Coordinates of N, CA, C and O and ligand atoms in Angstrom, one line a residue:
M1020 N 37.4 -108.5 -126.6 CA 37.3 -108.7 -128.0 C 36.7 -110.1 -128.3 O 37.1 -111.1 -127.6
A1021 N 35.6 -110.2 -129.1 CA 35.0 -111.5 -129.4 C 35.9 -112.3 -130.2 O 36.8 -111.8 -130.9
S1022 N 35.8 -113.6 -130.1 CA 36.7 -114.5 -130.8 C 36.0 -115.6 -131.5 O 34.9 -116.1 -131.1
A1023 N 36.6 -116.0 -132.6 CA 36.0 -117.1 -133.5 C 37.0 -118.2 -133.8 O 38.2 -117.9 -134.0
L1024 N 36.5 -119.4 -133.8 CA 37.3 -120.5 -134.2 C 36.7 -121.0 -135.5 O 35.5 -121.3 -135.6
I1025 N 37.6 -121.1 -136.5 CA 37.1 -121.6 -137.9 C 37.9 -122.9 -138.2 O 39.1 -122.9 -138.3
I1026 N 37.1 -124.0 -138.4 CA 37.7 -125.3 -138.7 C 37.3 -125.7 -140.0 O 36.0 -125.7 -140.3
Y1027 N 38.2 -126.1 -140.9 CA 37.8 -126.5 -142.2 C 38.5 -127.8 -142.6 O 39.5 -128.2 -142.1
G1028 N 37.8 -128.5 -143.5 CA 38.4 -129.7 -144.2 C 38.4 -129.4 -145.7 O 37.3 -129.1 -146.3
S1029 N 39.5 -129.6 -146.4 CA 39.6 -129.2 -147.8 C 40.6 -130.1 -148.5 O 41.7 -130.3 -148.0
T1030 N 40.2 -130.6 -149.6 CA 41.1 -131.5 -150.4 C 41.9 -130.7 -151.5 O 43.1 -130.8 -151.6
T1031 N 41.2 -129.9 -152.3 CA 41.9 -129.2 -153.3 C 42.2 -127.7 -153.0 O 42.7 -127.0 -153.8
G1032 N 41.8 -127.3 -151.7 CA 42.1 -126.0 -151.3 C 40.9 -125.0 -151.4 O 41.1 -123.8 -150.9
N1033 N 39.8 -125.4 -151.9 CA 38.7 -124.4 -152.1 C 38.1 -124.0 -150.7 O 37.9 -122.8 -150.4
T1034 N 37.8 -125.0 -149.9 CA 37.2 -124.7 -148.6 C 38.2 -124.0 -147.7 O 37.8 -123.1 -146.9
E1035 N 39.4 -124.3 -147.9 CA 40.5 -123.6 -147.1 C 40.5 -122.2 -147.5 O 40.6 -121.3 -146.6
M1036 N 40.4 -121.9 -148.8 CA 40.4 -120.5 -149.2 C 39.3 -119.7 -148.6 O 39.4 -118.6 -148.2
V1037 N 38.1 -120.4 -148.6 CA 36.9 -119.7 -148.1 C 37.1 -119.5 -146.6 O 36.8 -118.4 -146.1
A1038 N 37.6 -120.5 -145.9 CA 37.9 -120.3 -144.4 C 38.8 -119.1 -144.2 O 38.5 -118.3 -143.2
N1039 N 39.9 -119.0 -144.9 CA 40.8 -117.9 -144.7 C 40.2 -116.6 -145.1 O 40.5 -115.6 -144.4
R1040 N 39.3 -116.5 -146.1 CA 38.7 -115.3 -146.4 C 37.7 -114.8 -145.3 O 37.7 -113.6 -145.0
I1041 N 37.0 -115.8 -144.8 CA 36.1 -115.5 -143.7 C 36.9 -114.9 -142.5 O 36.5 -113.9 -141.9
G1042 N 38.0 -115.6 -142.3 CA 38.9 -115.2 -141.2 C 39.4 -113.7 -141.4 O 39.4 -112.9 -140.4
E1043 N 39.7 -113.4 -142.6 CA 40.2 -112.0 -142.9 C 39.0 -111.0 -142.6 O 39.3 -109.9 -142.1
V1044 N 37.8 -111.4 -143.0 CA 36.7 -110.4 -142.8 C 36.5 -110.2 -141.3 O 36.3 -109.1 -140.8
F1045 N 36.6 -111.3 -140.5 CA 36.4 -111.2 -139.1 C 37.5 -110.4 -138.5 O 37.3 -109.5 -137.6
S1046 N 38.8 -110.6 -138.9 CA 39.9 -109.8 -138.4 C 39.7 -108.3 -138.7 O 39.9 -107.4 -137.8
D1047 N 39.2 -108.0 -139.9 CA 38.9 -106.6 -140.3 C 37.9 -106.0 -139.4 O 37.8 -104.8 -139.2
K1048 N 37.0 -106.8 -138.9 CA 35.9 -106.4 -138.0 C 36.4 -106.3 -136.5 O 35.6 -106.0 -135.6
G1049 N 37.7 -106.6 -136.3 CA 38.2 -106.5 -135.0 C 38.1 -107.7 -134.1 O 38.3 -107.7 -132.9
L1050 N 37.7 -108.8 -134.7 CA 37.5 -110.1 -134.0 C 38.8 -110.8 -133.9 O 39.7 -110.7 -134.8
S1051 N 39.0 -111.6 -132.8 CA 40.1 -112.4 -132.7 C 39.8 -113.8 -133.4 O 38.7 -114.3 -133.2
V1052 N 40.6 -114.2 -134.3 CA 40.3 -115.4 -135.1 C 41.4 -116.4 -135.1 O 42.6 -116.1 -135.2
V1053 N 40.9 -117.7 -135.0 CA 41.8 -118.8 -135.2 C 41.3 -119.7 -136.3 O 40.1 -120.1 -136.3
V1054 N 42.1 -119.9 -137.4 CA 41.6 -120.7 -138.5 C 42.5 -122.0 -138.5 O 43.7 -121.9 -138.4
K1055 N 41.8 -123.1 -138.5 CA 42.5 -124.4 -138.3 C 42.1 -125.4 -139.3 O 40.9 -125.6 -139.6
N1056 N 43.0 -126.1 -139.9 CA 42.7 -127.3 -140.7 C 42.2 -128.3 -139.7 O 42.7 -128.5 -138.6
V1057 N 41.1 -129.1 -140.1 CA 40.5 -130.1 -139.2 C 41.6 -131.1 -138.8 O 41.4 -131.7 -137.7
T1058 N 42.6 -131.3 -139.6 CA 43.7 -132.2 -139.2 C 44.4 -131.8 -137.9 O 45.1 -132.6 -137.2
D1059 N 44.3 -130.5 -137.6 CA 44.9 -129.9 -136.4 C 43.9 -129.6 -135.2 O 44.3 -129.0 -134.2
A1060 N 42.7 -130.1 -135.4 CA 41.6 -129.7 -134.5 C 41.1 -130.9 -133.8 O 41.2 -132.1 -134.3
T1061 N 40.5 -130.7 -132.6 CA 39.9 -131.8 -131.9 C 38.4 -131.4 -131.5 O 38.2 -130.2 -131.3
V1062 N 37.6 -132.4 -131.4 CA 36.2 -132.1 -131.0 C 36.1 -131.5 -129.6 O 35.3 -130.6 -129.3
A1063 N 37.1 -131.9 -128.8 CA 37.0 -131.4 -127.4 C 37.2 -129.9 -127.3 O 36.8 -129.3 -126.3
E1064 N 37.8 -129.3 -128.3 CA 38.1 -127.8 -128.2 C 36.9 -127.0 -128.6 O 36.8 -125.8 -128.4
L1065 N 35.9 -127.6 -129.2 CA 34.7 -126.9 -129.7 C 33.9 -126.3 -128.5 O 33.7 -127.0 -127.5
G1066 N 33.5 -125.1 -128.7 CA 32.6 -124.5 -127.7 C 33.3 -124.0 -126.4 O 32.7 -123.4 -125.5
N1067 N 34.7 -124.1 -126.4 CA 35.5 -123.6 -125.3 C 36.4 -122.5 -125.7 O 37.2 -122.7 -126.6
G1068 N 36.3 -121.4 -125.1 CA 37.3 -120.3 -125.3 C 37.0 -119.5 -126.5 O 37.8 -118.6 -126.8
H1069 N 36.0 -119.7 -127.3 CA 35.6 -118.9 -128.4 C 34.1 -118.6 -128.4 O 33.3 -119.4 -127.9
D1070 N 33.8 -117.4 -128.9 CA 32.4 -117.0 -128.9 C 31.6 -117.7 -130.0 O 30.3 -117.8 -129.8
I1071 N 32.2 -118.0 -131.0 CA 31.5 -118.7 -132.1 C 32.5 -119.7 -132.8 O 33.7 -119.5 -132.8
T1072 N 31.9 -120.8 -133.2 CA 32.6 -121.8 -134.0 C 32.1 -121.9 -135.4 O 30.9 -122.1 -135.5
L1073 N 33.0 -121.9 -136.4 CA 32.6 -122.1 -137.7 C 33.1 -123.4 -138.2 O 34.3 -123.7 -138.0
L1074 N 32.3 -124.2 -138.8 CA 32.7 -125.5 -139.4 C 32.5 -125.5 -140.9 O 31.4 -125.2 -141.4
G1075 N 33.6 -125.8 -141.6 CA 33.5 -125.8 -143.1 C 34.0 -127.1 -143.7 O 35.1 -127.6 -143.3
A1076 N 33.2 -127.7 -144.6 CA 33.7 -129.0 -145.2 C 33.1 -129.1 -146.6 O 32.0 -128.7 -146.9
S1077 N 34.0 -129.6 -147.5 CA 33.5 -129.9 -148.9 C 32.8 -131.2 -148.9 O 33.0 -132.0 -148.0
T1078 N 32.1 -131.5 -150.0 CA 31.4 -132.7 -150.1 C 32.0 -133.6 -151.3 O 32.3 -133.0 -152.3
W1079 N 32.1 -134.9 -151.0 CA 32.6 -135.8 -152.0 C 31.7 -137.0 -152.2 O 30.7 -137.0 -151.5
G1080 N 32.0 -137.9 -153.0 CA 31.1 -139.0 -153.2 C 30.3 -138.8 -154.5 O 30.1 -137.7 -154.9
D1081 N 29.7 -139.9 -155.0 CA 28.8 -139.8 -156.1 C 27.4 -140.2 -155.8 O 26.5 -139.4 -156.0
D1082 N 27.2 -141.4 -155.3 CA 25.9 -141.9 -155.0 C 25.4 -141.6 -153.6 O 24.2 -141.8 -153.3
A1083 N 26.3 -141.2 -152.8 CA 26.0 -140.9 -151.4 C 26.8 -139.7 -150.9 O 27.8 -139.4 -151.6
I1084 N 26.4 -139.1 -149.8 CA 27.1 -137.9 -149.3 C 28.4 -138.4 -148.6 O 28.3 -139.3 -147.7
E1085 N 29.5 -137.9 -149.0 CA 30.8 -138.2 -148.3 C 31.4 -136.9 -147.9 O 31.5 -136.0 -148.7
F1086 N 31.9 -136.9 -146.7 CA 32.6 -135.7 -146.2 C 34.0 -135.7 -146.8 O 34.5 -136.7 -147.2
Q1087 N 34.5 -134.5 -146.9 CA 36.0 -134.4 -147.3 C 36.7 -135.3 -146.3 O 36.4 -135.4 -145.2
E1088 N 37.7 -136.0 -146.9 CA 38.3 -137.2 -146.2 C 38.9 -136.8 -144.8 O 38.7 -137.6 -143.9
D1089 N 39.5 -135.7 -144.6 CA 40.0 -135.4 -143.3 C 38.9 -135.0 -142.3 O 39.0 -135.2 -141.1
F1090 N 37.8 -134.5 -142.8 CA 36.7 -134.0 -142.0 C 35.9 -135.2 -141.5 O 35.2 -135.1 -140.5
D1091 N 35.9 -136.3 -142.2 CA 35.0 -137.4 -141.9 C 35.1 -137.9 -140.5 O 34.1 -138.1 -139.8
S1092 N 36.4 -138.2 -140.1 CA 36.5 -138.8 -138.7 C 36.1 -137.7 -137.6 O 35.5 -138.1 -136.6
F1093 N 36.4 -136.5 -137.9 CA 36.0 -135.4 -137.0 C 34.5 -135.4 -136.9 O 33.9 -135.3 -135.8
F1094 N 33.8 -135.5 -138.0 CA 32.3 -135.5 -138.0 C 31.8 -136.7 -137.2 O 30.8 -136.5 -136.4
Q1095 N 32.4 -137.8 -137.3 CA 32.0 -139.0 -136.6 C 32.1 -138.8 -135.1 O 31.3 -139.4 -134.3
E1096 N 33.0 -137.9 -134.6 CA 33.1 -137.7 -133.2 C 32.3 -136.5 -132.7 O 32.3 -136.2 -131.5
L1097 N 31.6 -135.8 -133.6 CA 30.9 -134.6 -133.2 C 29.9 -134.7 -132.1 O 29.5 -133.8 -131.4
D1098 N 29.3 -135.9 -131.9 CA 28.3 -136.1 -130.9 C 28.8 -135.7 -129.5 O 28.1 -135.4 -128.6
A1099 N 30.1 -135.8 -129.3 CA 30.7 -135.5 -128.0 C 31.0 -134.0 -127.9 O 31.5 -133.6 -126.8
A1100 N 30.7 -133.2 -128.9 CA 31.0 -131.8 -128.8 C 30.2 -131.0 -127.9 O 28.9 -131.2 -127.8
N1101 N 30.8 -130.0 -127.2 CA 30.1 -129.2 -126.2 C 29.5 -128.0 -126.9 O 30.0 -126.9 -126.6
L1102 N 28.5 -128.2 -127.7 CA 28.0 -127.0 -128.5 C 26.6 -126.6 -128.1 O 26.0 -125.7 -128.8
K1103 N 26.0 -127.2 -127.1 CA 24.6 -126.8 -126.7 C 24.6 -125.3 -126.4 O 25.4 -124.8 -125.6
D1104 N 23.7 -124.7 -127.1 CA 23.4 -123.2 -127.0 C 24.6 -122.4 -127.4 O 24.6 -121.2 -127.1
K1105 N 25.6 -123.0 -128.0 CA 26.8 -122.2 -128.4 C 26.6 -121.7 -129.9 O 26.0 -122.4 -130.7
M1106 N 27.1 -120.5 -130.2 CA 27.0 -120.0 -131.5 C 27.8 -120.7 -132.5 O 29.0 -121.0 -132.3
V1107 N 27.2 -121.1 -133.6 CA 27.9 -121.9 -134.7 C 27.4 -121.3 -136.0 O 26.3 -120.8 -136.2
A1108 N 28.3 -121.4 -137.0 CA 27.9 -121.1 -138.4 C 28.6 -122.2 -139.3 O 29.7 -122.6 -139.0
L1109 N 28.0 -122.5 -140.4 CA 28.4 -123.6 -141.2 C 28.6 -123.2 -142.7 O 27.9 -122.4 -143.2
F1110 N 29.7 -123.7 -143.3 CA 29.9 -123.4 -144.7 C 30.6 -124.6 -145.4 O 31.1 -125.5 -144.8
G1111 N 30.6 -124.5 -146.7 CA 31.2 -125.6 -147.5 C 31.2 -125.3 -149.0 O 30.4 -124.5 -149.5
C1112 N 32.2 -126.0 -149.7 CA 32.2 -125.9 -151.1 C 31.7 -127.2 -151.7 O 31.8 -128.3 -151.2
G1113 N 31.1 -127.0 -152.9 CA 30.5 -128.2 -153.6 C 30.3 -127.8 -155.1 O 30.8 -126.8 -155.6
D1114 N 29.5 -128.7 -155.7 CA 29.2 -128.5 -157.1 C 27.8 -129.0 -157.4 O 27.5 -130.1 -157.1
S1115 N 27.0 -128.1 -157.9 CA 25.6 -128.4 -158.0 C 25.3 -129.4 -159.1 O 24.1 -129.7 -159.3
S1116 N 26.3 -129.8 -159.9 CA 26.0 -130.8 -160.9 C 25.9 -132.2 -160.2 O 25.6 -133.2 -160.8
Y1117 N 26.3 -132.3 -158.9 CA 26.2 -133.5 -158.2 C 24.8 -133.6 -157.5 O 24.2 -132.6 -157.2
E1118 N 24.4 -134.9 -157.3 CA 23.0 -135.0 -156.7 C 22.9 -134.4 -155.4 O 21.9 -133.7 -155.1
F1119 N 23.9 -134.5 -154.5 CA 23.8 -134.0 -153.2 C 24.7 -132.7 -153.1 O 25.8 -132.8 -152.6
F1120 N 24.2 -131.6 -153.6 CA 25.0 -130.4 -153.6 C 25.2 -130.0 -152.1 O 24.3 -129.8 -151.3
C1121 N 26.5 -129.9 -151.8 CA 26.9 -129.5 -150.4 C 26.3 -130.3 -149.4 O 25.9 -129.8 -148.3
G1122 N 26.2 -131.6 -149.7 CA 25.5 -132.5 -148.7 C 26.2 -132.6 -147.4 O 25.5 -132.8 -146.3
A1123 N 27.5 -132.3 -147.3 CA 28.2 -132.3 -146.0 C 27.6 -131.2 -145.1 O 27.5 -131.3 -143.9
V1124 N 27.3 -130.0 -145.8 CA 26.7 -128.9 -145.0 C 25.3 -129.3 -144.4 O 25.0 -129.0 -143.3
D1125 N 24.6 -130.1 -145.3 CA 23.3 -130.6 -144.8 C 23.5 -131.4 -143.6 O 22.7 -131.3 -142.6
E1126 N 24.4 -132.3 -143.6 CA 24.7 -133.2 -142.5 C 25.1 -132.5 -141.3 O 24.8 -132.8 -140.2
L1127 N 26.0 -131.5 -141.5 CA 26.4 -130.7 -140.3 C 25.2 -129.9 -139.7 O 25.1 -129.8 -138.5
E1128 N 24.3 -129.5 -140.5 CA 23.1 -128.8 -140.0 C 22.3 -129.7 -139.1 O 21.9 -129.4 -138.0
E1129 N 22.1 -131.0 -139.6 CA 21.4 -132.0 -138.8 C 22.1 -132.2 -137.5 O 21.4 -132.3 -136.5
K1130 N 23.4 -132.3 -137.6 CA 24.2 -132.6 -136.4 C 24.0 -131.5 -135.4 O 23.9 -131.7 -134.1
M1131 N 24.1 -130.3 -135.8 CA 24.0 -129.1 -134.9 C 22.6 -129.0 -134.3 O 22.5 -128.7 -133.1
E1132 N 21.6 -129.4 -135.0 CA 20.3 -129.5 -134.5 C 20.2 -130.5 -133.3 O 19.7 -130.2 -132.2
K1133 N 20.8 -131.6 -133.6 CA 20.8 -132.7 -132.6 C 21.6 -132.2 -131.3 O 21.2 -132.5 -130.2
L1134 N 22.7 -131.5 -131.5 CA 23.5 -131.0 -130.4 C 22.9 -129.8 -129.7 O 23.4 -129.3 -128.8
Q1135 N 21.8 -129.3 -130.3 CA 21.1 -128.0 -129.8 C 22.0 -126.8 -129.8 O 22.0 -126.0 -128.9
A1136 N 22.9 -126.8 -130.8 CA 23.7 -125.6 -131.0 C 22.9 -124.5 -131.6 O 21.8 -124.7 -132.2
N1137 N 23.4 -123.3 -131.4 CA 22.7 -122.1 -131.9 C 23.3 -121.7 -133.3 O 24.3 -120.9 -133.3
V1138 N 22.7 -122.2 -134.4 CA 23.3 -121.8 -135.7 C 22.7 -120.4 -136.1 O 21.5 -120.2 -136.2
V1139 N 23.7 -119.5 -136.2 CA 23.3 -118.1 -136.2 C 22.9 -117.6 -137.6 O 22.3 -116.5 -137.7
N1140 N 23.3 -118.3 -138.7 CA 23.1 -117.8 -140.0 C 22.7 -118.9 -140.9 O 23.0 -120.1 -140.7
V1141 N 22.0 -118.5 -142.0 CA 21.8 -119.5 -143.1 C 23.2 -120.0 -143.5 O 24.1 -119.2 -143.7
S1142 N 23.4 -121.3 -143.7 CA 24.7 -121.9 -144.0 C 25.1 -121.4 -145.4 O 24.3 -121.2 -146.3
L1143 N 26.4 -121.3 -145.6 CA 27.0 -120.8 -146.9 C 27.4 -122.0 -147.7 O 28.2 -122.9 -147.3
R1144 N 26.8 -122.1 -148.9 CA 27.1 -123.2 -149.8 C 27.7 -122.6 -151.1 O 27.0 -121.9 -151.8
I1145 N 29.0 -122.9 -151.3 CA 29.6 -122.3 -152.5 C 29.6 -123.3 -153.7 O 30.0 -124.5 -153.5
D1146 N 29.0 -122.9 -154.8 CA 28.9 -123.7 -156.0 C 30.0 -123.4 -157.0 O 30.1 -122.4 -157.6
G1147 N 31.0 -124.4 -157.1 CA 32.1 -124.2 -158.0 C 33.2 -123.4 -157.4 O 33.5 -123.5 -156.2
D1148 N 33.9 -122.7 -158.2 CA 35.2 -122.0 -157.9 C 34.9 -120.8 -156.8 O 34.2 -119.9 -157.2
P1149 N 35.5 -120.9 -155.6 CA 35.2 -119.9 -154.7 C 35.7 -118.5 -155.1 O 35.2 -117.5 -154.5
D1150 N 36.6 -118.5 -156.0 CA 37.1 -117.1 -156.5 C 35.9 -116.4 -157.1 O 35.9 -115.1 -157.1
D1151 N 35.0 -117.1 -157.7 CA 33.8 -116.4 -158.3 C 32.8 -116.0 -157.3 O 31.7 -115.5 -157.7
A1152 N 33.0 -116.4 -156.0 CA 32.0 -116.2 -155.0 C 32.5 -115.3 -153.9 O 32.0 -115.2 -152.8
E1153 N 33.5 -114.5 -154.3 CA 34.2 -113.6 -153.3 C 33.2 -112.7 -152.5 O 33.2 -112.7 -151.3
S1154 N 32.3 -112.1 -153.3 CA 31.4 -111.1 -152.6 C 30.4 -111.8 -151.8 O 30.0 -111.4 -150.7
E1155 N 30.0 -113.0 -152.2 CA 29.0 -113.9 -151.4 C 29.7 -114.3 -150.1 O 29.0 -114.2 -149.0
V1156 N 31.0 -114.6 -150.2 CA 31.7 -115.0 -149.0 C 31.8 -113.9 -148.0 O 31.5 -114.0 -146.8
V1157 N 32.2 -112.7 -148.5 CA 32.4 -111.5 -147.7 C 31.1 -111.1 -147.0 O 31.0 -110.9 -145.8
E1158 N 30.0 -111.1 -147.8 CA 28.7 -110.7 -147.3 C 28.3 -111.7 -146.2 O 27.8 -111.2 -145.1
W1159 N 28.5 -112.9 -146.4 CA 28.1 -114.0 -145.4 C 28.9 -113.8 -144.2 O 28.3 -113.8 -143.1
A1160 N 30.2 -113.6 -144.3 CA 31.0 -113.5 -143.1 C 30.6 -112.2 -142.3 O 30.6 -112.2 -141.1
E1161 N 30.3 -111.1 -143.0 CA 29.8 -109.9 -142.3 C 28.5 -110.2 -141.6 O 28.4 -109.7 -140.4
D1162 N 27.6 -110.9 -142.2 CA 26.4 -111.3 -141.5 C 26.7 -112.1 -140.2 O 26.1 -111.8 -139.2
V1163 N 27.6 -113.1 -140.3 CA 27.9 -113.9 -139.2 C 28.5 -113.0 -138.1 O 28.2 -113.1 -136.9
A1164 N 29.5 -112.1 -138.5 CA 30.2 -111.3 -137.5 C 29.2 -110.4 -136.8 O 29.4 -110.0 -135.7
S1165 N 28.1 -110.0 -137.5 CA 27.1 -109.1 -136.8 C 26.5 -109.7 -135.6 O 25.8 -109.0 -134.8
H1166 N 26.6 -111.0 -135.5 CA 26.0 -111.7 -134.3 C 26.9 -111.6 -133.1 O 26.5 -112.0 -132.0
L1167 N 28.1 -111.1 -133.3 CA 29.1 -111.1 -132.2 C 29.2 -109.7 -131.5 O 29.0 -108.7 -132.1
Ligands
FMN726 C1 34.8 -137.2 -157.2 C2 34.1 -136.0 -156.7 C3 32.9 -136.1 -156.1 C4 32.3 -134.9 -155.6 N1 31.0 -135.0 -155.0 C5 30.3 -133.9 -154.7 C6 29.0 -134.0 -154.2 O1 28.5 -135.1 -153.9 N2 28.4 -132.9 -153.9 C7 28.9 -131.6 -154.1 O2 28.3 -130.6 -153.8 N3 30.2 -131.5 -154.7 C8 30.9 -132.6 -155.0 N4 32.1 -132.5 -155.5 C9 32.7 -131.2 -155.7 C10 33.7 -130.7 -154.6 O3 33.0 -130.7 -153.4 C11 34.2 -129.3 -155.0 O4 35.1 -129.5 -156.0 C12 34.8 -128.6 -153.8 O5 35.1 -127.2 -154.2 C13 36.1 -129.2 -153.3 O6 36.4 -128.4 -152.2 P1 37.8 -128.6 -151.4 O7 38.9 -128.3 -152.3 O8 37.7 -127.7 -150.3 O9 37.8 -130.1 -150.9 C14 32.8 -133.6 -155.9 C15 34.0 -133.5 -156.6 C16 34.7 -134.7 -157.0 C17 36.0 -134.6 -157.7

């Protein structure tokens, strides 16, 4: 059975909700899934023991891109992650009324390129309330699962 690790950082619960919904879609597809708050995750566990790693973070800040506060220190340590040639997918919640819509996802994409990770899908950027993006989330998760 293929397995997925989903790590998210979320302040008001939006990215957490998306992470859990992705996890449900994966489970329905017969995948083994671990969903973790970034506060319970370490960079050392990335790329080990799972076929794919999903990273999700919301974006904060006004004049500059700021990661969700719990995710920030994790991001700073990502250079040490063992993700070369490993399957990865990225997602996050944001609000397009801000200058840097889902800027945290942009930064994660750059980091994955630097680490030579294998990003399997176009990243998922949720604009506003994720409840309104249910079908978008499900479709994206199904696309990601199809790589496994
Ligand atoms: C003070 C503040 C700053 C924000 N800055 C951004 C931003 O720069 N870019 C963006 O896309 N969304 C921004 N947002 C929107 C949040 O990312 C959005 O509400 C998101 O759904 C929060 O997800 P979370 O509950 O998982 O943390 C901001 C929201 C607040 C309240």
